[in-house]
Amino acid sequence: MRTFITSLTLTLTLVLTAQVDDMVSLNAGYSNQSFYSLENGEVANVSNTDWDIAFMSTALNSSILINDNIGTMLYSYGTDPSAWETVDTTGMAWEPLYNSETSWERGAFMQLANEDNVFDYGWGEYNIITHVVTGNRIFIIALSDGSYRKILIEELDLGTYTFKYADLQGNVEVQETISGTDYSTKNFWYYSLQTGDVIDREPAADSWDITFTRYSSEILPGANYIVSGVFQNQEVLASEARTVEIDDAQWTDQPMSEEMNIIGSDWKYFDMDIFQYVVEDSLSYFVQDREGNVWHLWFTA
C-alpha cells in the first residue's frame, strides 16, 4: 500500500533501458498543471486557475474547452443567435456540458454536435463553400467567481475566432477576434472571461507527452466529479497493465490507445480507514511518445 499526496512520485523506464524516478507537484489545492516529457522531465508547471475557456490552435479543429478544474460550467441556451439581445434564463433547465475525457478534440462547446452531420461542431456549422464555421448556438457559462455570462462563438475562419460575451442582462458586452495561428506550436490558447486576457500558458505541443491536471470525470452515469489525474498529449498512445506485477508487465500484451485518459485518475483510491489516497498495487502503464519510443510508467507515492 502506497500513500498519495499532492506531490506525485512516478517511475519511468524506457523499454530496454535504465529506470528513472521523478516527482511532480501540483501545489496545494491542485492549483497548477504540469506538462511532462518522458525523455526530459517536467517541461512546464503553470497556474491552472487563470483561464475560463480554451480554443484549439489548429485551423482544422474547432474544439473549445472549459476550465472545469475551477468549477466553470457550460449550458446551452438555444440555437437562435438572433435571440442574443433577449436572453432570459428564467425557468431554464440547467443541463451541464462537459469536456470529453477521451479526446482533446471534443471540448464542452462541441458536446451537442449532431454525429450524423459531419459539418456540425456543436457551437456552429461548417460551410463547405466559404470554409467558415458560423456560430449557431448561444451558451450560458457559469464562472468560478459565481457570475454568469452569455457567450456566442460567432465564427471560425482559417484559425481566427470571433466571439462575444456579456452578463445575462446584456451589460458590458465584449467582442473578440483572435487568431489561433499566433499559437500554432501549441495545442490550445486560453482566455479569461473574467479579465478579458488571452493566456499563453502551454508549452510547445511537441515538447511534452503527458500532463498532470484536475478535470471533471463521470464517476457514475450522469454524475461528474472533479478528479486529479493524467492525460496524454495528442499523438501519444498508451496502454494499461492492471493486476499485473510491474516487473512482469509487457508492453506488447495490450493494444495502445489514442484515448487521452488511459492513465486517467483511477491509479489511486481514497481509503476511508486511513482517510487518504492510496496508489493501486500491480498497476502500470506503457506510453508511446511521438517518436515511437515506449516508456513503462508507474506511480510509487
PDB file of C-alpha atoms in Angstrom:
ATOM      1  CA  MET A   1       0.000   0.000   0.000  1.00  0.00           C
ATOM      2  CA  ARG A   2       1.408   3.405  -1.008  1.00  0.00           C
ATOM      3  CA  THR A   3       0.061   6.763   0.076  1.00  0.00           C
ATOM      4  CA  PHE A   4      -0.739   9.555  -2.373  1.00  0.00           C
ATOM      5  CA  ILE A   5      -0.372  13.309  -1.792  1.00  0.00           C
ATOM      6  CA  THR A   6      -0.309  16.416  -3.980  1.00  0.00           C
ATOM      7  CA  SER A   7       3.303  15.638  -4.923  1.00  0.00           C
ATOM      8  CA  LEU A   8       3.210  12.678  -7.311  1.00  0.00           C
ATOM      9  CA  THR A   9       6.160  10.298  -7.381  1.00  0.00           C
ATOM     10  CA  LEU A  10       6.436   8.308 -10.576  1.00  0.00           C
ATOM     11  CA  THR A  11       8.886   5.856 -12.027  1.00  0.00           C
ATOM     12  CA  LEU A  12       9.699   5.834 -15.741  1.00  0.00           C
ATOM     13  CA  THR A  13      11.529   3.171 -17.688  1.00  0.00           C
ATOM     14  CA  LEU A  14      12.302   3.436 -21.376  1.00  0.00           C
ATOM     15  CA  VAL A  15      11.775  -0.146 -22.515  1.00  0.00           C
ATOM     16  CA  LEU A  16      15.137  -1.974 -22.511  1.00  0.00           C
ATOM     17  CA  THR A  17      16.975   0.950 -20.851  1.00  0.00           C
ATOM     18  CA  ALA A  18      17.555   2.395 -17.383  1.00  0.00           C
ATOM     19  CA  GLN A  19      14.948   3.382 -14.780  1.00  0.00           C
ATOM     20  CA  VAL A  20      14.271   6.989 -13.753  1.00  0.00           C
ATOM     21  CA  ASP A  21      12.428   8.187 -10.633  1.00  0.00           C
ATOM     22  CA  ASP A  22      10.832  11.636 -10.643  1.00  0.00           C
ATOM     23  CA  MET A  23       8.315  13.735  -8.715  1.00  0.00           C
ATOM     24  CA  VAL A  24       5.684  16.226  -9.872  1.00  0.00           C
ATOM     25  CA  SER A  25       3.933  18.744  -7.608  1.00  0.00           C
ATOM     26  CA  LEU A  26       0.644  20.453  -8.462  1.00  0.00           C
ATOM     27  CA  ASN A  27       0.786  22.735  -5.393  1.00  0.00           C
ATOM     28  CA  ALA A  28      -1.743  22.963  -2.587  1.00  0.00           C
ATOM     29  CA  GLY A  29      -5.306  22.512  -3.799  1.00  0.00           C
ATOM     30  CA  TYR A  30      -4.040  21.198  -7.143  1.00  0.00           C
ATOM     31  CA  SER A  31      -3.872  24.789  -8.384  1.00  0.00           C
ATOM     32  CA  ASN A  32      -1.226  24.048 -11.028  1.00  0.00           C
ATOM     33  CA  GLN A  33      -0.926  21.895 -14.131  1.00  0.00           C
ATOM     34  CA  SER A  34       2.267  20.090 -15.074  1.00  0.00           C
ATOM     35  CA  PHE A  35       3.342  19.292 -18.639  1.00  0.00           C
ATOM     36  CA  TYR A  36       5.822  16.426 -18.663  1.00  0.00           C
ATOM     37  CA  SER A  37       8.224  14.951 -21.204  1.00  0.00           C
ATOM     38  CA  LEU A  38       9.051  11.295 -20.623  1.00  0.00           C
ATOM     39  CA  GLU A  39      12.513  11.906 -22.032  1.00  0.00           C
ATOM     40  CA  ASN A  40      13.332  15.295 -20.495  1.00  0.00           C
ATOM     41  CA  GLY A  41      11.207  15.528 -17.348  1.00  0.00           C
ATOM     42  CA  GLU A  42       8.883  18.376 -16.430  1.00  0.00           C
ATOM     43  CA  VAL A  43       8.641  20.970 -19.202  1.00  0.00           C
ATOM     44  CA  ALA A  44       6.272  23.460 -17.535  1.00  0.00           C
ATOM     45  CA  ASN A  45       4.377  23.826 -14.260  1.00  0.00           C
ATOM     46  CA  VAL A  46       1.809  26.610 -14.583  1.00  0.00           C
ATOM     47  CA  SER A  47      -1.234  28.020 -12.847  1.00  0.00           C
ATOM     48  CA  ASN A  48      -4.435  26.228 -13.798  1.00  0.00           C
ATOM     49  CA  THR A  49      -6.773  28.813 -12.291  1.00  0.00           C
ATOM     50  CA  ASP A  50      -6.310  31.890 -14.514  1.00  0.00           C
ATOM     51  CA  TRP A  51      -8.415  30.885 -17.550  1.00  0.00           C
ATOM     52  CA  ASP A  52     -12.050  30.037 -18.311  1.00  0.00           C
ATOM     53  CA  ILE A  53     -12.136  28.720 -21.895  1.00  0.00           C
ATOM     54  CA  ALA A  54      -9.534  27.347 -24.316  1.00  0.00           C
ATOM     55  CA  PHE A  55      -9.519  27.205 -28.115  1.00  0.00           C
ATOM     56  CA  MET A  56      -7.673  24.565 -30.132  1.00  0.00           C
ATOM     57  CA  SER A  57      -4.950  26.310 -32.125  1.00  0.00           C
ATOM     58  CA  THR A  58      -5.002  24.298 -35.331  1.00  0.00           C
ATOM     59  CA  ALA A  59      -7.010  25.743 -38.209  1.00  0.00           C
ATOM     60  CA  LEU A  60      -8.613  22.366 -38.935  1.00  0.00           C
ATOM     61  CA  ASN A  61     -10.147  21.800 -35.498  1.00  0.00           C
ATOM     62  CA  SER A  62     -12.777  23.741 -33.588  1.00  0.00           C
ATOM     63  CA  SER A  63     -12.605  22.216 -30.112  1.00  0.00           C
ATOM     64  CA  ILE A  64     -13.288  24.643 -27.256  1.00  0.00           C
ATOM     65  CA  LEU A  65     -12.701  23.576 -23.648  1.00  0.00           C
ATOM     66  CA  ILE A  66     -13.984  24.935 -20.348  1.00  0.00           C
ATOM     67  CA  ASN A  67     -11.847  25.088 -17.211  1.00  0.00           C
ATOM     68  CA  ASP A  68     -13.774  22.570 -15.145  1.00  0.00           C
ATOM     69  CA  ASN A  69     -10.832  22.456 -12.729  1.00  0.00           C
ATOM     70  CA  ILE A  70     -12.052  25.707 -11.149  1.00  0.00           C
ATOM     71  CA  GLY A  71     -15.754  24.907 -11.391  1.00  0.00           C
ATOM     72  CA  THR A  72     -16.560  26.535 -14.729  1.00  0.00           C
ATOM     73  CA  MET A  73     -19.856  25.143 -16.041  1.00  0.00           C
ATOM     74  CA  LEU A  74     -21.384  25.399 -19.516  1.00  0.00           C
ATOM     75  CA  TYR A  75     -25.039  25.193 -20.578  1.00  0.00           C
ATOM     76  CA  SER A  76     -26.822  25.518 -23.912  1.00  0.00           C
ATOM     77  CA  TYR A  77     -29.374  28.321 -24.140  1.00  0.00           C
ATOM     78  CA  GLY A  78     -30.600  27.709 -27.670  1.00  0.00           C
ATOM     79  CA  THR A  79     -29.813  27.620 -31.372  1.00  0.00           C
ATOM     80  CA  ASP A  80     -31.143  31.043 -32.350  1.00  0.00           C
ATOM     81  CA  PRO A  81     -28.284  33.584 -32.370  1.00  0.00           C
ATOM     82  CA  SER A  82     -30.816  36.356 -33.074  1.00  0.00           C
ATOM     83  CA  ALA A  83     -32.107  35.865 -29.509  1.00  0.00           C
ATOM     84  CA  TRP A  84     -28.858  37.324 -28.143  1.00  0.00           C
ATOM     85  CA  GLU A  85     -30.404  40.605 -27.038  1.00  0.00           C
ATOM     86  CA  THR A  86     -33.375  38.932 -25.337  1.00  0.00           C
ATOM     87  CA  VAL A  87     -31.692  36.096 -23.429  1.00  0.00           C
ATOM     88  CA  ASP A  88     -33.827  35.195 -20.420  1.00  0.00           C
ATOM     89  CA  THR A  89     -32.789  32.277 -18.205  1.00  0.00           C
ATOM     90  CA  THR A  90     -35.952  32.277 -16.082  1.00  0.00           C
ATOM     91  CA  GLY A  91     -37.126  28.674 -15.757  1.00  0.00           C
ATOM     92  CA  MET A  92     -34.160  27.403 -17.762  1.00  0.00           C
ATOM     93  CA  ALA A  93     -33.315  23.677 -17.452  1.00  0.00           C
ATOM     94  CA  TRP A  94     -29.645  23.614 -16.475  1.00  0.00           C
ATOM     95  CA  GLU A  95     -28.145  20.566 -18.194  1.00  0.00           C
ATOM     96  CA  PRO A  96     -24.338  20.879 -17.964  1.00  0.00           C
ATOM     97  CA  LEU A  97     -21.979  20.207 -20.856  1.00  0.00           C
ATOM     98  CA  TYR A  98     -18.564  18.717 -20.088  1.00  0.00           C
ATOM     99  CA  ASN A  99     -15.243  18.355 -21.855  1.00  0.00           C
ATOM    100  CA  SER A 100     -14.615  14.910 -23.278  1.00  0.00           C
ATOM    101  CA  GLU A 101     -12.396  12.717 -21.104  1.00  0.00           C
ATOM    102  CA  THR A 102     -11.099  10.774 -24.092  1.00  0.00           C
ATOM    103  CA  SER A 103     -10.352  13.347 -26.800  1.00  0.00           C
ATOM    104  CA  TRP A 104      -8.903  16.856 -26.830  1.00  0.00           C
ATOM    105  CA  GLU A 105     -10.981  17.428 -29.963  1.00  0.00           C
ATOM    106  CA  ARG A 106     -14.323  17.214 -28.110  1.00  0.00           C
ATOM    107  CA  GLY A 107     -14.456  20.183 -25.763  1.00  0.00           C
ATOM    108  CA  ALA A 108     -17.620  21.088 -23.847  1.00  0.00           C
ATOM    109  CA  PHE A 109     -18.761  23.526 -26.562  1.00  0.00           C
ATOM    110  CA  MET A 110     -18.859  20.607 -29.054  1.00  0.00           C
ATOM    111  CA  GLN A 111     -20.875  18.146 -26.981  1.00  0.00           C
ATOM    112  CA  LEU A 112     -24.204  18.885 -28.704  1.00  0.00           C
ATOM    113  CA  ALA A 113     -22.874  18.258 -32.211  1.00  0.00           C
ATOM    114  CA  ASN A 114     -25.072  16.031 -34.371  1.00  0.00           C
ATOM    115  CA  GLU A 115     -22.907  12.984 -35.027  1.00  0.00           C
ATOM    116  CA  ASP A 116     -24.833  12.306 -38.237  1.00  0.00           C
ATOM    117  CA  ASN A 117     -23.791  15.713 -39.603  1.00  0.00           C
ATOM    118  CA  VAL A 118     -20.035  15.979 -40.132  1.00  0.00           C
ATOM    119  CA  PHE A 119     -20.355  19.754 -40.550  1.00  0.00           C
ATOM    120  CA  ASP A 120     -21.975  20.281 -37.134  1.00  0.00           C
ATOM    121  CA  TYR A 121     -19.482  21.359 -34.461  1.00  0.00           C
ATOM    122  CA  GLY A 122     -21.922  21.802 -31.608  1.00  0.00           C
ATOM    123  CA  TRP A 123     -21.438  25.558 -31.361  1.00  0.00           C
ATOM    124  CA  GLY A 124     -21.581  26.199 -35.120  1.00  0.00           C
ATOM    125  CA  GLU A 125     -21.761  24.667 -38.577  1.00  0.00           C
ATOM    126  CA  TYR A 126     -19.100  24.434 -41.275  1.00  0.00           C
ATOM    127  CA  ASN A 127     -19.884  25.924 -44.685  1.00  0.00           C
ATOM    128  CA  ILE A 128     -18.260  23.893 -47.461  1.00  0.00           C
ATOM    129  CA  ILE A 129     -18.327  26.889 -49.815  1.00  0.00           C
ATOM    130  CA  THR A 130     -16.829  29.585 -47.573  1.00  0.00           C
ATOM    131  CA  HIS A 131     -14.858  27.149 -45.363  1.00  0.00           C
ATOM    132  CA  VAL A 132     -16.051  29.139 -42.354  1.00  0.00           C
ATOM    133  CA  VAL A 133     -17.688  27.728 -39.221  1.00  0.00           C
ATOM    134  CA  THR A 134     -20.579  30.049 -38.332  1.00  0.00           C
ATOM    135  CA  GLY A 135     -21.896  30.059 -34.774  1.00  0.00           C
ATOM    136  CA  ASN A 136     -25.493  28.953 -34.291  1.00  0.00           C
ATOM    137  CA  ARG A 137     -25.818  28.389 -30.540  1.00  0.00           C
ATOM    138  CA  ILE A 138     -25.915  30.706 -27.525  1.00  0.00           C
ATOM    139  CA  PHE A 139     -24.388  29.316 -24.346  1.00  0.00           C
ATOM    140  CA  ILE A 140     -24.605  30.291 -20.698  1.00  0.00           C
ATOM    141  CA  ILE A 141     -21.363  29.899 -18.783  1.00  0.00           C
ATOM    142  CA  ALA A 142     -21.010  29.899 -15.000  1.00  0.00           C
ATOM    143  CA  LEU A 143     -17.643  31.250 -13.863  1.00  0.00           C
ATOM    144  CA  SER A 144     -15.573  30.428 -10.809  1.00  0.00           C
ATOM    145  CA  ASP A 145     -16.385  33.785  -9.182  1.00  0.00           C
ATOM    146  CA  GLY A 146     -20.093  32.871  -9.126  1.00  0.00           C
ATOM    147  CA  SER A 147     -21.090  35.133 -12.010  1.00  0.00           C
ATOM    148  CA  TYR A 148     -22.712  34.142 -15.303  1.00  0.00           C
ATOM    149  CA  ARG A 149     -22.114  35.172 -18.904  1.00  0.00           C
ATOM    150  CA  LYS A 150     -23.918  34.542 -22.143  1.00  0.00           C
ATOM    151  CA  ILE A 151     -21.479  33.677 -24.909  1.00  0.00           C
ATOM    152  CA  LEU A 152     -21.729  33.173 -28.660  1.00  0.00           C
ATOM    153  CA  ILE A 153     -18.857  31.822 -30.729  1.00  0.00           C
ATOM    154  CA  GLU A 154     -19.680  33.769 -33.872  1.00  0.00           C
ATOM    155  CA  GLU A 155     -17.159  32.477 -36.369  1.00  0.00           C
ATOM    156  CA  LEU A 156     -14.058  30.418 -37.029  1.00  0.00           C
ATOM    157  CA  ASP A 157     -12.279  31.448 -40.216  1.00  0.00           C
ATOM    158  CA  LEU A 158      -8.875  29.929 -41.027  1.00  0.00           C
ATOM    159  CA  GLY A 159      -7.935  29.592 -37.375  1.00  0.00           C
ATOM    160  CA  THR A 160      -9.272  33.005 -36.318  1.00  0.00           C
ATOM    161  CA  TYR A 161     -12.097  33.010 -33.779  1.00  0.00           C
ATOM    162  CA  THR A 162     -14.647  35.793 -33.376  1.00  0.00           C
ATOM    163  CA  PHE A 163     -16.792  35.556 -30.253  1.00  0.00           C
ATOM    164  CA  LYS A 164     -18.763  37.798 -27.933  1.00  0.00           C
ATOM    165  CA  TYR A 165     -19.929  37.585 -24.342  1.00  0.00           C
ATOM    166  CA  ALA A 166     -21.814  39.712 -21.832  1.00  0.00           C
ATOM    167  CA  ASP A 167     -23.543  39.390 -18.486  1.00  0.00           C
ATOM    168  CA  LEU A 168     -27.068  37.990 -18.596  1.00  0.00           C
ATOM    169  CA  GLN A 169     -28.575  41.487 -18.691  1.00  0.00           C
ATOM    170  CA  GLY A 170     -26.526  42.317 -21.789  1.00  0.00           C
ATOM    171  CA  ASN A 171     -24.257  44.756 -19.984  1.00  0.00           C
ATOM    172  CA  VAL A 172     -20.508  45.056 -20.525  1.00  0.00           C
ATOM    173  CA  GLU A 173     -20.589  43.231 -23.861  1.00  0.00           C
ATOM    174  CA  VAL A 174     -17.185  42.251 -25.221  1.00  0.00           C
ATOM    175  CA  GLN A 175     -16.383  41.085 -28.744  1.00  0.00           C
ATOM    176  CA  GLU A 176     -13.038  39.486 -29.542  1.00  0.00           C
ATOM    177  CA  THR A 177     -11.325  38.396 -32.749  1.00  0.00           C
ATOM    178  CA  ILE A 178      -8.229  36.335 -32.003  1.00  0.00           C
ATOM    179  CA  SER A 179      -6.038  34.326 -34.354  1.00  0.00           C
ATOM    180  CA  GLY A 180      -5.097  30.855 -33.202  1.00  0.00           C
ATOM    181  CA  THR A 181      -2.220  30.839 -35.678  1.00  0.00           C
ATOM    182  CA  ASP A 182      -0.331  33.027 -33.202  1.00  0.00           C
ATOM    183  CA  TYR A 183      -0.216  29.901 -31.012  1.00  0.00           C
ATOM    184  CA  SER A 184       0.269  27.367 -33.793  1.00  0.00           C
ATOM    185  CA  THR A 185       3.057  25.496 -31.984  1.00  0.00           C
ATOM    186  CA  LYS A 186       0.684  24.721 -29.103  1.00  0.00           C
ATOM    187  CA  ASN A 187      -2.477  22.662 -28.799  1.00  0.00           C
ATOM    188  CA  PHE A 188      -4.626  25.405 -27.254  1.00  0.00           C
ATOM    189  CA  TRP A 189      -4.695  29.083 -26.448  1.00  0.00           C
ATOM    190  CA  TYR A 190      -6.577  30.234 -23.359  1.00  0.00           C
ATOM    191  CA  TYR A 191      -8.900  33.090 -22.464  1.00  0.00           C
ATOM    192  CA  SER A 192     -10.224  34.592 -19.239  1.00  0.00           C
ATOM    193  CA  LEU A 193     -13.807  35.840 -19.442  1.00  0.00           C
ATOM    194  CA  GLN A 194     -13.259  37.482 -16.063  1.00  0.00           C
ATOM    195  CA  THR A 195     -10.300  39.661 -17.111  1.00  0.00           C
ATOM    196  CA  GLY A 196     -10.545  39.696 -20.924  1.00  0.00           C
ATOM    197  CA  ASP A 197      -6.984  38.407 -21.224  1.00  0.00           C
ATOM    198  CA  VAL A 198      -5.514  35.844 -23.593  1.00  0.00           C
ATOM    199  CA  ILE A 199      -3.409  33.438 -21.535  1.00  0.00           C
ATOM    200  CA  ASP A 200      -0.356  31.890 -23.202  1.00  0.00           C
ATOM    201  CA  ARG A 201       0.299  29.032 -20.779  1.00  0.00           C
ATOM    202  CA  GLU A 202       1.034  25.853 -22.743  1.00  0.00           C
ATOM    203  CA  PRO A 203       4.490  24.699 -23.817  1.00  0.00           C
ATOM    204  CA  ALA A 204       5.023  23.697 -27.440  1.00  0.00           C
ATOM    205  CA  ALA A 205       2.936  20.652 -28.333  1.00  0.00           C
ATOM    206  CA  ASP A 206       5.968  18.646 -29.432  1.00  0.00           C
ATOM    207  CA  SER A 207       7.786  19.192 -26.115  1.00  0.00           C
ATOM    208  CA  TRP A 208       5.582  17.129 -23.771  1.00  0.00           C
ATOM    209  CA  ASP A 209       3.939  13.709 -23.601  1.00  0.00           C
ATOM    210  CA  ILE A 210       1.612  13.710 -20.580  1.00  0.00           C
ATOM    211  CA  THR A 211       0.009  16.333 -18.377  1.00  0.00           C
ATOM    212  CA  PHE A 212      -0.912  16.154 -14.689  1.00  0.00           C
ATOM    213  CA  THR A 213      -4.081  18.124 -14.005  1.00  0.00           C
ATOM    214  CA  ARG A 214      -7.579  18.204 -12.496  1.00  0.00           C
ATOM    215  CA  TYR A 215     -10.682  17.657 -14.573  1.00  0.00           C
ATOM    216  CA  SER A 216     -14.338  16.687 -14.450  1.00  0.00           C
ATOM    217  CA  SER A 217     -14.914  12.938 -14.674  1.00  0.00           C
ATOM    218  CA  GLU A 218     -18.144  10.963 -14.922  1.00  0.00           C
ATOM    219  CA  ILE A 219     -17.888   8.819 -11.783  1.00  0.00           C
ATOM    220  CA  LEU A 220     -21.428   7.452 -12.146  1.00  0.00           C
ATOM    221  CA  PRO A 221     -23.870   7.798 -15.068  1.00  0.00           C
ATOM    222  CA  GLY A 222     -24.940  11.432 -15.074  1.00  0.00           C
ATOM    223  CA  ALA A 223     -22.757  12.293 -12.073  1.00  0.00           C
ATOM    224  CA  ASN A 224     -19.490  14.175 -12.601  1.00  0.00           C
ATOM    225  CA  TYR A 225     -16.809  14.885 -10.019  1.00  0.00           C
ATOM    226  CA  ILE A 226     -13.527  16.803 -10.124  1.00  0.00           C
ATOM    227  CA  VAL A 227     -10.567  14.397 -10.000  1.00  0.00           C
ATOM    228  CA  SER A 228      -6.804  14.679 -10.315  1.00  0.00           C
ATOM    229  CA  GLY A 229      -5.159  12.587 -12.987  1.00  0.00           C
ATOM    230  CA  VAL A 230      -3.055  12.299 -16.117  1.00  0.00           C
ATOM    231  CA  PHE A 231      -3.886  12.933 -19.774  1.00  0.00           C
ATOM    232  CA  GLN A 232      -1.772  12.028 -22.795  1.00  0.00           C
ATOM    233  CA  ASN A 233      -0.844  14.608 -25.384  1.00  0.00           C
ATOM    234  CA  GLN A 234      -2.223  14.329 -28.890  1.00  0.00           C
ATOM    235  CA  GLU A 235      -0.415  11.669 -30.960  1.00  0.00           C
ATOM    236  CA  VAL A 236       0.803   9.979 -27.758  1.00  0.00           C
ATOM    237  CA  LEU A 237      -0.522   6.449 -27.216  1.00  0.00           C
ATOM    238  CA  ALA A 238      -0.868   4.438 -24.017  1.00  0.00           C
ATOM    239  CA  SER A 239      -1.973   1.110 -22.586  1.00  0.00           C
ATOM    240  CA  GLU A 240      -2.709  -0.140 -19.079  1.00  0.00           C
ATOM    241  CA  ALA A 241      -1.338  -3.215 -17.301  1.00  0.00           C
ATOM    242  CA  ARG A 242      -3.738  -3.676 -14.383  1.00  0.00           C
ATOM    243  CA  THR A 243      -3.469  -6.534 -11.843  1.00  0.00           C
ATOM    244  CA  VAL A 244      -0.080  -7.383 -13.331  1.00  0.00           C
ATOM    245  CA  GLU A 245       3.099  -7.207 -11.261  1.00  0.00           C
ATOM    246  CA  ILE A 246       5.153  -4.302 -12.554  1.00  0.00           C
ATOM    247  CA  ASP A 247       8.196  -6.470 -13.289  1.00  0.00           C
ATOM    248  CA  ASP A 248       6.014  -8.883 -15.271  1.00  0.00           C
ATOM    249  CA  ALA A 249       4.168  -6.305 -17.381  1.00  0.00           C
ATOM    250  CA  GLN A 250       4.895  -6.380 -21.120  1.00  0.00           C
ATOM    251  CA  TRP A 251       4.016  -3.543 -23.464  1.00  0.00           C
ATOM    252  CA  THR A 252       3.078  -5.976 -26.228  1.00  0.00           C
ATOM    253  CA  ASP A 253       0.320  -7.580 -24.114  1.00  0.00           C
ATOM    254  CA  GLN A 254      -2.172  -4.728 -24.537  1.00  0.00           C
ATOM    255  CA  PRO A 255      -3.073  -2.632 -27.594  1.00  0.00           C
ATOM    256  CA  MET A 256      -2.053   1.005 -27.486  1.00  0.00           C
ATOM    257  CA  SER A 257      -4.869   3.578 -27.483  1.00  0.00           C
ATOM    258  CA  GLU A 258      -5.034   7.216 -28.547  1.00  0.00           C
ATOM    259  CA  GLU A 259      -7.715   7.988 -25.937  1.00  0.00           C
ATOM    260  CA  MET A 260      -6.168  10.667 -23.765  1.00  0.00           C
ATOM    261  CA  ASN A 261      -7.271   9.282 -20.380  1.00  0.00           C
ATOM    262  CA  ILE A 262      -5.770   5.792 -20.482  1.00  0.00           C
ATOM    263  CA  ILE A 263      -3.764   6.732 -17.377  1.00  0.00           C
ATOM    264  CA  GLY A 264      -6.563   8.957 -16.082  1.00  0.00           C
ATOM    265  CA  SER A 265      -7.302   9.092 -12.360  1.00  0.00           C
ATOM    266  CA  ASP A 266      -8.063   5.542 -11.225  1.00  0.00           C
ATOM    267  CA  TRP A 267      -4.471   4.583 -10.382  1.00  0.00           C
ATOM    268  CA  LYS A 268      -5.349   5.735  -6.855  1.00  0.00           C
ATOM    269  CA  TYR A 269      -8.285   5.396  -4.496  1.00  0.00           C
ATOM    270  CA  PHE A 270      -9.414   7.034  -1.272  1.00  0.00           C
ATOM    271  CA  ASP A 271      -9.030   4.750   1.749  1.00  0.00           C
ATOM    272  CA  MET A 272     -11.671   5.701   4.315  1.00  0.00           C
ATOM    273  CA  ASP A 273      -9.866   3.764   7.059  1.00  0.00           C
ATOM    274  CA  ILE A 274      -6.750   5.932   6.895  1.00  0.00           C
ATOM    275  CA  PHE A 275      -8.542   8.893   5.257  1.00  0.00           C
ATOM    276  CA  GLN A 276      -6.069   9.464   2.456  1.00  0.00           C
ATOM    277  CA  TYR A 277      -5.407   8.459  -1.117  1.00  0.00           C
ATOM    278  CA  VAL A 278      -3.564   5.221  -1.796  1.00  0.00           C
ATOM    279  CA  VAL A 279      -1.793   4.213  -5.013  1.00  0.00           C
ATOM    280  CA  GLU A 280      -3.018   0.959  -6.564  1.00  0.00           C
ATOM    281  CA  ASP A 281      -0.639  -2.011  -6.476  1.00  0.00           C
ATOM    282  CA  SER A 282       0.155  -4.105  -9.555  1.00  0.00           C
ATOM    283  CA  LEU A 283      -0.734  -1.301 -11.942  1.00  0.00           C
ATOM    284  CA  SER A 284       1.468   0.334 -14.552  1.00  0.00           C
ATOM    285  CA  TYR A 285       1.209   1.950 -17.968  1.00  0.00           C
ATOM    286  CA  PHE A 286       3.056   1.884 -21.250  1.00  0.00           C
ATOM    287  CA  VAL A 287       3.263   5.168 -23.141  1.00  0.00           C
ATOM    288  CA  GLN A 288       4.431   5.564 -26.726  1.00  0.00           C
ATOM    289  CA  ASP A 289       5.718   9.057 -27.448  1.00  0.00           C
ATOM    290  CA  ARG A 290       5.578  10.855 -30.793  1.00  0.00           C
ATOM    291  CA  GLU A 291       8.975   9.469 -31.786  1.00  0.00           C
ATOM    292  CA  GLY A 292       7.776   5.899 -31.240  1.00  0.00           C
ATOM    293  CA  ASN A 293       9.695   5.278 -28.008  1.00  0.00           C
ATOM    294  CA  VAL A 294       7.782   3.142 -25.496  1.00  0.00           C
ATOM    295  CA  TRP A 295       8.001   4.040 -21.810  1.00  0.00           C
ATOM    296  CA  HIS A 296       6.919   1.995 -18.800  1.00  0.00           C
ATOM    297  CA  LEU A 297       5.354   4.248 -16.144  1.00  0.00           C
ATOM    298  CA  TRP A 298       4.017   3.610 -12.658  1.00  0.00           C
ATOM    299  CA  PHE A 299       3.292   5.630  -9.533  1.00  0.00           C
ATOM    300  CA  THR A 300       5.055   4.961  -6.253  1.00  0.00           C
ATOM    301  CA  ALA A 301       3.610   7.618  -3.920  1.00  0.00           C
TER     302      ALA A 301
END
